[in-house]
Coordinates of C-alpha atoms and ligand atoms in Angstrom, one line a residue:
X1 CA -26.6 67.0 -172.1
X2 CA -24.1 67.9 -169.5
X3 CA -24.1 71.5 -170.7
X4 CA -27.9 71.9 -170.9
X5 CA -28.1 70.3 -167.5
X6 CA -25.6 72.8 -166.2
X7 CA -27.5 75.7 -167.8
X8 CA -30.8 74.4 -166.4
X9 CA -29.1 74.1 -163.0
X10 CA -27.8 77.7 -163.3
X11 CA -31.2 79.0 -164.3
X12 CA -32.8 77.2 -161.5
X13 CA -30.3 78.7 -159.2
X14 CA -31.0 82.1 -160.6
X15 CA -34.7 81.6 -160.2
X16 CA -34.2 80.6 -156.6
X17 CA -32.0 83.6 -156.0
X18 CA -34.6 85.9 -157.6
X19 CA -37.3 84.3 -155.5
X20 CA -35.4 84.8 -152.3
X21 CA -34.6 88.4 -153.3
X22 CA -38.3 89.1 -153.8
X23 CA -39.1 87.3 -150.6
X24 CA -36.5 89.4 -148.8
X25 CA -37.9 92.6 -150.4
X26 CA -41.5 91.6 -149.3
X27 CA -40.3 90.8 -145.8
X28 CA -38.4 94.0 -145.7
X29 CA -41.5 95.9 -146.8
X30 CA -43.7 94.2 -144.1
X31 CA -41.1 94.6 -141.4
X32 CA -41.2 98.4 -142.0
X33 CA -44.8 98.4 -140.8
X34 CA -44.6 95.5 -138.4
X35 CA -46.1 92.1 -139.3
X36 CA -49.4 92.5 -141.2
X37 CA -52.3 90.1 -140.8
X38 CA -55.6 90.0 -142.6
X39 CA -58.1 87.9 -140.6
X40 CA -61.3 87.1 -142.5
X41 CA -64.5 86.5 -140.4
X42 CA -68.1 85.6 -141.1
X43 CA -68.9 88.9 -139.3
X44 CA -67.1 91.4 -137.1
X45 CA -69.2 92.6 -134.1
X46 CA -67.7 95.7 -132.5
X47 CA -68.2 96.4 -128.8
X48 CA -70.1 99.5 -129.7
X49 CA -72.7 97.4 -131.6
X50 CA -71.5 97.9 -135.3
X51 CA -71.6 94.7 -137.4
X52 CA -69.5 94.3 -140.5
X53 CA -70.6 91.2 -142.4
X54 CA -67.7 89.2 -143.8
X55 CA -65.3 91.8 -142.3
X56 CA -61.6 91.4 -142.6
X57 CA -59.6 92.7 -139.7
X58 CA -56.2 94.1 -140.7
X59 CA -53.7 93.9 -137.9
X60 CA -50.3 95.4 -137.8
X61 CA -48.1 94.1 -135.0
X62 CA -50.2 94.4 -131.9
X63 CA -52.7 97.0 -133.3
X64 CA -55.8 97.0 -135.4
X65 CA -55.3 99.0 -138.6
X66 CA -58.9 98.8 -139.8
X67 CA -61.8 96.6 -140.5
X68 CA -62.0 96.0 -144.3
X69 CA -65.0 95.0 -146.3
X70 CA -64.9 91.5 -148.0
X71 CA -63.8 92.8 -151.4
X72 CA -61.4 95.5 -150.3
X73 CA -57.8 94.8 -151.4
X74 CA -55.6 93.0 -148.8
X75 CA -52.4 94.9 -148.1
X76 CA -49.4 93.5 -149.9
X77 CA -47.4 91.0 -147.8
X78 CA -50.2 90.4 -145.3
X79 CA -50.6 87.0 -143.9
X80 CA -54.2 86.0 -144.6
X81 CA -56.0 84.0 -141.8
X82 CA -59.2 82.4 -142.8
X83 CA -61.6 82.5 -139.9
X84 CA -64.7 82.8 -142.1
X85 CA -66.5 80.1 -140.1
X86 CA -66.5 82.4 -137.0
X87 CA -67.7 85.7 -135.8
X88 CA -65.3 88.2 -134.2
X89 CA -66.0 90.0 -131.0
X90 CA -63.6 92.2 -129.1
X91 CA -61.4 90.3 -126.6
X92 CA -63.5 90.6 -123.4
X93 CA -62.7 92.4 -120.2
X94 CA -63.4 90.8 -116.8
X95 CA -63.3 93.6 -114.3
X96 CA -63.2 91.5 -111.1
X97 CA -60.8 88.6 -110.8
X98 CA -58.5 87.2 -108.2
X99 CA -55.9 85.6 -110.5
X100 CA -53.6 84.5 -107.6
X101 CA -56.2 82.3 -105.9
X102 CA -55.1 78.9 -107.1
X103 CA -56.5 75.7 -105.7
X104 CA -54.2 72.6 -105.6
X105 CA -57.0 70.0 -105.5
X106 CA -54.4 67.3 -104.7
X107 CA -53.5 69.0 -101.4
X108 CA -56.4 67.2 -99.8
X109 CA -57.8 70.5 -98.5
X110 CA -60.6 72.8 -99.5
X111 CA -59.6 75.9 -101.5
X112 CA -59.7 78.3 -98.4
X113 CA -57.6 76.1 -96.2
X114 CA -54.6 75.2 -98.4
X115 CA -51.2 75.0 -96.8
X116 CA -49.0 78.1 -97.0
X117 CA -47.0 78.3 -100.2
X118 CA -44.2 80.6 -101.3
X119 CA -45.3 83.7 -103.3
X120 CA -43.0 82.6 -106.1
X121 CA -44.9 79.4 -106.4
X122 CA -48.3 81.1 -106.3
X123 CA -47.2 83.2 -109.3
X124 CA -46.3 80.1 -111.2
X125 CA -49.5 78.2 -110.4
X126 CA -51.6 81.2 -111.3
X127 CA -50.6 80.7 -114.9
X128 CA -53.3 78.0 -115.0
X129 CA -55.9 80.7 -114.1
X130 CA -54.5 83.0 -116.7
X131 CA -54.8 80.4 -119.4
X132 CA -58.3 79.4 -118.5
X133 CA -59.2 83.1 -118.6
X134 CA -57.9 83.5 -122.1
X135 CA -59.8 80.4 -123.2
X136 CA -63.0 82.0 -122.1
X137 CA -62.4 84.8 -124.6
X138 CA -61.2 87.3 -121.9
X139 CA -58.1 89.2 -122.9
X140 CA -58.0 91.8 -120.1
X141 CA -58.7 91.6 -116.4
X142 CA -59.0 94.0 -113.5
X143 CA -57.6 91.9 -110.6
X144 CA -59.0 93.1 -107.4
X145 CA -56.9 92.0 -104.5
X146 CA -53.9 89.7 -104.0
X147 CA -51.3 89.1 -101.3
X148 CA -47.6 89.8 -101.4
X149 CA -47.9 91.6 -104.7
X150 CA -48.1 88.3 -106.6
X151 CA -50.6 90.0 -108.9
X152 CA -47.9 92.6 -109.9
X153 CA -45.4 89.8 -110.5
X154 CA -47.9 88.0 -112.8
X155 CA -48.8 91.1 -114.7
X156 CA -45.2 92.0 -115.3
X157 CA -44.3 88.4 -116.3
X158 CA -47.0 88.6 -118.9
X159 CA -46.0 92.0 -120.1
X160 CA -42.3 91.6 -120.0
X161 CA -41.3 87.9 -119.9
X162 CA -43.5 86.5 -122.6
X163 CA -45.9 84.6 -120.3
X164 CA -49.2 83.9 -122.0
X165 CA -52.0 85.5 -120.1
X166 CA -54.5 88.4 -120.2
X167 CA -53.6 92.0 -119.8
X168 CA -53.8 92.6 -116.1
X169 CA -54.7 95.8 -114.2
X170 CA -54.0 95.0 -110.6
X171 CA -54.7 96.4 -107.1
X172 CA -52.1 94.8 -104.9
X173 CA -53.4 94.4 -101.3
X174 CA -57.1 95.4 -101.0
X175 CA -57.6 97.9 -98.2
X176 CA -59.4 96.3 -95.3
X177 CA -60.2 97.3 -91.8
X178 CA -58.0 95.5 -89.3
X179 CA -60.1 94.0 -86.6
X180 CA -59.1 92.9 -83.1
X181 CA -57.9 90.6 -81.7
X182 CA -54.6 91.4 -83.4
X183 CA -51.6 89.0 -83.5
X184 CA -49.1 89.6 -80.7
X185 CA -46.7 92.4 -81.4
X186 CA -48.8 93.9 -84.1
X187 CA -47.9 97.6 -84.7
X188 CA -51.3 99.3 -85.0
X189 CA -49.7 102.7 -85.5
X190 CA -49.0 102.1 -89.1
X191 CA -50.8 100.4 -92.0
X192 CA -49.2 97.3 -93.6
X193 CA -50.4 94.8 -96.2
X194 CA -53.5 96.8 -96.9
X195 CA -54.7 96.6 -93.3
X196 CA -55.9 99.8 -91.9
X197 CA -56.2 100.4 -88.1
X198 CA -57.3 104.0 -88.2
X199 CA -58.8 106.5 -90.8
X200 CA -55.6 108.5 -90.7
X201 CA -53.7 105.6 -92.3
X202 CA -55.9 105.3 -95.4
X203 CA -53.9 107.7 -97.6
X204 CA -50.7 105.8 -96.7
X205 CA -52.4 102.4 -97.4
X206 CA -53.4 103.7 -100.8
X207 CA -49.9 105.1 -101.5
X208 CA -48.2 101.8 -100.5
X209 CA -50.2 99.9 -103.2
X210 CA -49.4 102.6 -105.8
X211 CA -45.7 102.6 -104.9
X212 CA -45.6 98.9 -105.2
X213 CA -46.9 99.2 -108.8
X214 CA -50.7 98.8 -108.5
X215 CA -52.8 100.2 -111.3
X216 CA -56.0 100.4 -109.3
X217 CA -57.2 100.6 -105.7
X218 CA -59.5 98.1 -104.1
X219 CA -61.3 98.7 -100.8
X220 CA -63.3 96.1 -98.9
X221 CA -66.1 98.3 -97.6
X222 CA -68.1 95.5 -96.0
X223 CA -68.0 91.9 -94.8
X224 CA -68.9 89.2 -97.2
X225 CA -66.6 86.6 -99.0
X226 CA -66.9 83.0 -99.9
X227 CA -69.8 81.5 -97.9
X228 CA -70.0 84.6 -95.7
X229 CA -72.8 86.7 -97.3
X230 CA -73.1 89.2 -94.5
X231 CA -72.8 92.8 -95.8
X232 CA -71.9 94.7 -92.7
X233 CA -70.1 98.0 -93.4
X234 CA -66.5 97.9 -92.3
X235 CA -65.4 101.4 -93.5
X236 CA -67.6 104.4 -93.0
X237 CA -68.6 106.8 -95.8
X238 CA -66.0 109.2 -94.5
X239 CA -63.3 106.5 -94.7
X240 CA -64.4 105.5 -98.2
X241 CA -64.2 109.2 -99.2
X242 CA -60.6 109.3 -97.8
X243 CA -59.6 106.3 -99.9
X244 CA -61.3 107.8 -103.1
X245 CA -59.5 111.1 -102.6
X246 CA -56.2 109.4 -101.9
X247 CA -56.5 107.3 -105.0
X248 CA -57.5 110.3 -107.2
X249 CA -54.5 112.4 -105.9
X250 CA -52.3 109.6 -107.2
X251 CA -54.1 109.4 -110.5
X252 CA -55.8 106.0 -109.7
X253 CA -59.3 104.7 -109.8
X254 CA -61.0 102.7 -107.0
X255 CA -63.3 99.8 -106.7
X256 CA -65.3 99.4 -103.5
X257 CA -66.6 96.1 -102.4
X258 CA -69.9 96.0 -100.4
X259 CA -72.2 93.1 -100.1
X260 CA -74.8 95.2 -98.3
X261 CA -76.8 98.3 -99.3
X262 CA -75.4 100.7 -96.7
X263 CA -71.8 100.3 -97.8
X264 CA -73.1 100.3 -101.4
X265 CA -74.8 103.7 -100.9
X266 CA -71.7 105.1 -99.1
X267 CA -69.3 103.9 -101.8
X268 CA -71.4 105.6 -104.5
X269 CA -71.7 108.8 -102.4
X270 CA -67.9 108.7 -101.9
X271 CA -67.4 108.6 -105.7
X272 CA -66.0 105.1 -106.3
X273 CA -65.3 104.2 -109.9
X274 CA -67.2 101.0 -109.5
X275 CA -69.3 99.3 -106.8
X276 CA -68.8 95.5 -106.5
X277 CA -71.4 93.0 -105.4
X278 CA -74.0 95.0 -103.5
X279 CA -77.6 93.9 -103.1
X280 CA -80.8 95.8 -102.2
X281 CA -79.6 99.2 -103.5
X282 CA -82.4 101.7 -103.2
X283 CA -83.8 103.7 -106.1
X284 CA -82.0 106.9 -105.0
X285 CA -78.7 105.1 -104.9
X286 CA -79.3 103.6 -108.4
X287 CA -80.2 107.1 -109.7
X288 CA -77.0 108.6 -108.2
X289 CA -75.0 105.8 -109.8
X290 CA -76.5 106.7 -113.2
X291 CA -76.0 110.4 -112.8
X292 CA -72.4 110.1 -111.5
X293 CA -71.5 107.3 -113.9
X294 CA -70.5 104.9 -111.1
X295 CA -70.4 101.4 -112.6
X296 CA -72.1 98.4 -110.9
X297 CA -70.3 95.1 -111.0
X298 CA -72.9 92.8 -109.4
X299 CA -70.9 89.5 -109.7
X300 CA -74.1 87.5 -109.6
X301 CA -72.5 84.3 -110.9
X302 CA -69.8 83.9 -108.3
X303 CA -72.3 82.7 -105.7
X304 CA -73.7 80.3 -108.2
X305 CA -70.1 79.0 -108.5
X306 CA -69.7 78.6 -104.7
X307 CA -73.0 76.8 -104.4
X308 CA -72.3 74.5 -107.3
X309 CA -68.9 73.5 -106.0
X310 CA -70.0 73.3 -102.4
X311 CA -68.6 69.9 -102.1
X312 CA -65.0 71.1 -102.9
X313 CA -65.5 74.0 -100.5
X314 CA -67.0 71.7 -97.8
X315 CA -69.9 74.2 -97.4
X316 CA -72.9 73.0 -95.4
X317 CA -76.5 72.9 -96.9
X318 CA -77.2 76.0 -94.7
X319 CA -74.3 77.8 -96.3
X320 CA -75.5 76.8 -99.8
X321 CA -79.0 78.1 -99.0
X322 CA -77.5 81.4 -97.9
X323 CA -75.5 81.7 -101.1
X324 CA -78.6 80.9 -103.2
X325 CA -80.7 83.5 -101.3
X326 CA -78.0 86.2 -101.8
X327 CA -77.7 85.3 -105.5
X328 CA -81.5 85.9 -105.9
X329 CA -81.3 89.3 -104.3
X330 CA -78.1 90.1 -106.2
X331 CA -79.9 89.2 -109.5
X332 CA -82.9 91.3 -108.6
X333 CA -80.7 94.3 -107.8
X334 CA -78.9 93.9 -111.1
X335 CA -82.3 93.8 -112.9
X336 CA -83.4 97.0 -111.2
X337 CA -80.0 98.7 -111.9
X338 CA -80.3 97.8 -115.6
X339 CA -83.9 99.1 -115.7
X340 CA -82.7 102.3 -114.0
X341 CA -80.0 102.9 -116.7
X342 CA -77.0 102.2 -114.5
X343 CA -74.0 101.0 -116.5
X344 CA -72.7 97.5 -115.6
X345 CA -69.3 95.9 -116.0
X346 CA -68.8 92.2 -116.3
X347 CA -67.0 90.9 -113.2
X348 CA -66.8 87.2 -112.4
X349 CA -65.1 87.5 -109.1
X350 CA -63.3 84.4 -110.3
X351 CA -61.2 82.4 -107.8
X352 CA -59.8 78.9 -107.9
X353 CA -61.5 76.6 -110.4
X354 CA -64.0 79.3 -111.5
X355 CA -61.4 80.5 -114.0
X356 CA -62.7 79.5 -117.4
X357 CA -66.2 80.4 -116.4
X358 CA -65.4 84.2 -116.4
X359 CA -68.2 85.2 -118.9
X360 CA -71.1 83.2 -117.4
X361 CA -72.1 86.5 -115.7
X362 CA -73.4 87.6 -119.1
X363 CA -76.1 85.0 -119.1
X364 CA -77.5 86.6 -115.9
X365 CA -77.5 90.0 -117.6
X366 CA -79.6 88.8 -120.5
X367 CA -82.0 87.0 -118.0
X368 CA -82.1 90.4 -116.2
X369 CA -83.3 92.3 -119.3
X370 CA -80.3 93.1 -121.4
X371 CA -80.1 92.3 -125.1
X372 CA -77.1 90.1 -126.0
X373 CA -75.5 93.2 -127.6
X374 CA -75.9 95.2 -124.3
X375 CA -74.5 92.3 -122.4
X376 CA -71.5 92.2 -124.7
X377 CA -71.1 95.9 -124.2
X378 CA -70.6 95.4 -120.4
X379 CA -67.7 93.0 -121.2
X380 CA -66.1 95.3 -123.8
X381 CA -66.7 99.1 -124.0
X382 CA -67.9 99.3 -120.3
X383 CA -64.9 97.3 -119.1
X384 CA -62.6 99.6 -121.0
X385 CA -64.3 102.7 -119.5
X386 CA -63.9 101.3 -116.0
X387 CA -60.2 100.9 -116.7
X388 CA -59.8 104.3 -118.4
X389 CA -58.6 102.4 -121.5
X390 CA -61.5 103.3 -123.8
X391 CA -59.2 104.4 -126.6
X392 CA -57.2 101.1 -126.6
X393 CA -59.5 98.3 -125.4
X394 CA -63.0 96.9 -125.9
X395 CA -63.5 97.6 -129.6
X396 CA -62.4 96.1 -133.0
X397 CA -61.5 99.5 -134.5
X398 CA -58.5 101.4 -135.8
X399 CA -55.8 102.1 -133.2
X400 CA -57.1 99.6 -130.7
X401 CA -55.1 96.6 -129.5
X402 CA -55.7 93.6 -131.7
X403 CA -57.5 91.7 -129.0
X404 CA -60.1 89.5 -130.8
X405 CA -62.2 86.6 -129.7
X406 CA -63.7 84.3 -132.4
X407 CA -67.0 82.6 -131.6
X408 CA -69.0 80.0 -133.5
X409 CA -72.5 81.3 -134.0
X410 CA -74.3 84.6 -133.7
X411 CA -73.4 86.3 -130.4
X412 CA -76.1 88.9 -131.0
X413 CA -78.8 86.3 -131.3
X414 CA -77.7 84.1 -128.4
X415 CA -75.4 85.2 -125.5
X416 CA -74.5 81.5 -124.9
X417 CA -72.4 81.7 -128.1
X418 CA -70.1 84.1 -126.2
X419 CA -70.1 81.9 -123.1
X420 CA -69.7 78.4 -124.6
X421 CA -68.5 78.7 -128.2
X422 CA -65.1 80.5 -128.0
X423 CA -62.9 78.9 -130.6
X424 CA -59.9 81.2 -131.0
X425 CA -58.4 84.2 -129.2
X426 CA -55.9 86.8 -130.4
X427 CA -54.2 89.1 -127.9
X428 CA -52.2 92.0 -129.1
X429 CA -51.9 90.4 -132.6
X430 CA -50.7 87.0 -131.3
X431 CA -53.0 83.9 -131.4
X432 CA -53.1 82.7 -127.8
X433 CA -55.9 80.2 -128.0
X434 CA -56.8 78.1 -131.1
X435 CA -59.4 75.4 -130.9
X436 CA -60.5 75.7 -134.5
X437 CA -59.1 72.2 -135.5
X438 CA -60.9 70.5 -132.6
X439 CA -64.4 71.5 -133.6
X440 CA -67.0 68.8 -133.9
X441 CA -68.0 67.8 -137.5
Ligands
LIG501 ZN1 -63.5 89.9 -105.3

């Protein structure tokens, strides 16, 4: 008995040693090619419109190897993830955010009148905005304007310090026309903090952002922000051209903000990469956008947001009426742009508690005449093109970052599936949002 027990024990040990040896071999094999995952979906919808029914996305490390068919062999050692209840779409791209605009609702103030806080604290608090953004299925943002380079700090914390958040392409200080009266002792002979006193300072203002680490340039080419829906041009066409040229010389792209049509026209003529917000663009400007490939980012939904949360902002009924009127014109301009064949990007202009509602813009696009597939294209392949990342972002295809959003339902039949039914998000091969267990029966 004792002997046989001893033998059995030995053989058990041998078996265990053998198993761990095999496990080590397998681990070694997978480590050679980074960690492999095989994620099974009900369907894989690519940003370019291709659909693979029951597709299996093979991921190696942070990159997509391929989209396999349901009966293709799974690579040896791959971790199989069953997401067969859900449809995969590319992680979406929101090309207009302000991630560093955080509202502390316990401060007793409205979002625009919060007490000053240290930039370091702003960076920490913005993690809430970053998380809500991921939960909306957005894995990349173009952040268009922040103070004190807090946007650069968040981007780098995400990229280098393991913070959970979307990929960020940031602009630093947006360029804006400094307007008198100036604070006492203001040196108007040189640009600082994105403020420009004279056209000759524009190249230096652009260079300061790039030197600080900005990926993109933002210029405020007109008035208009929050409840202010005026669209008076603040930089001339020549000044916009100076900014575009300065950005290009440094290898950067530029987004120009204009609420009004004059600034919108001048931004397009100057050669901006994208035009933000503008209403009442005339047919000639829309035609020029199409022929030059200037993207339109209408941000229709952000004025819906301001009006809906008017109480928190302490906006008056008159201000809400102005926001609503602007939104109607903004929507109508988007409808005409779509009809004219202008390419759109999905930009939320999210600030404060709008984070998490980043993709509601897509509902307006479908109302304005797009199919759900076309709307999805604005938030994927078009977003990637705006960023100059069309070989790495916006598609579920070989060589692209493994940025995948899983939705419950058919996103090509109903855009609200994309807006309201995000259940799981992978960014660069890592699952960053998982609500699959919380689903209703
Ligand atoms: Zn903005």
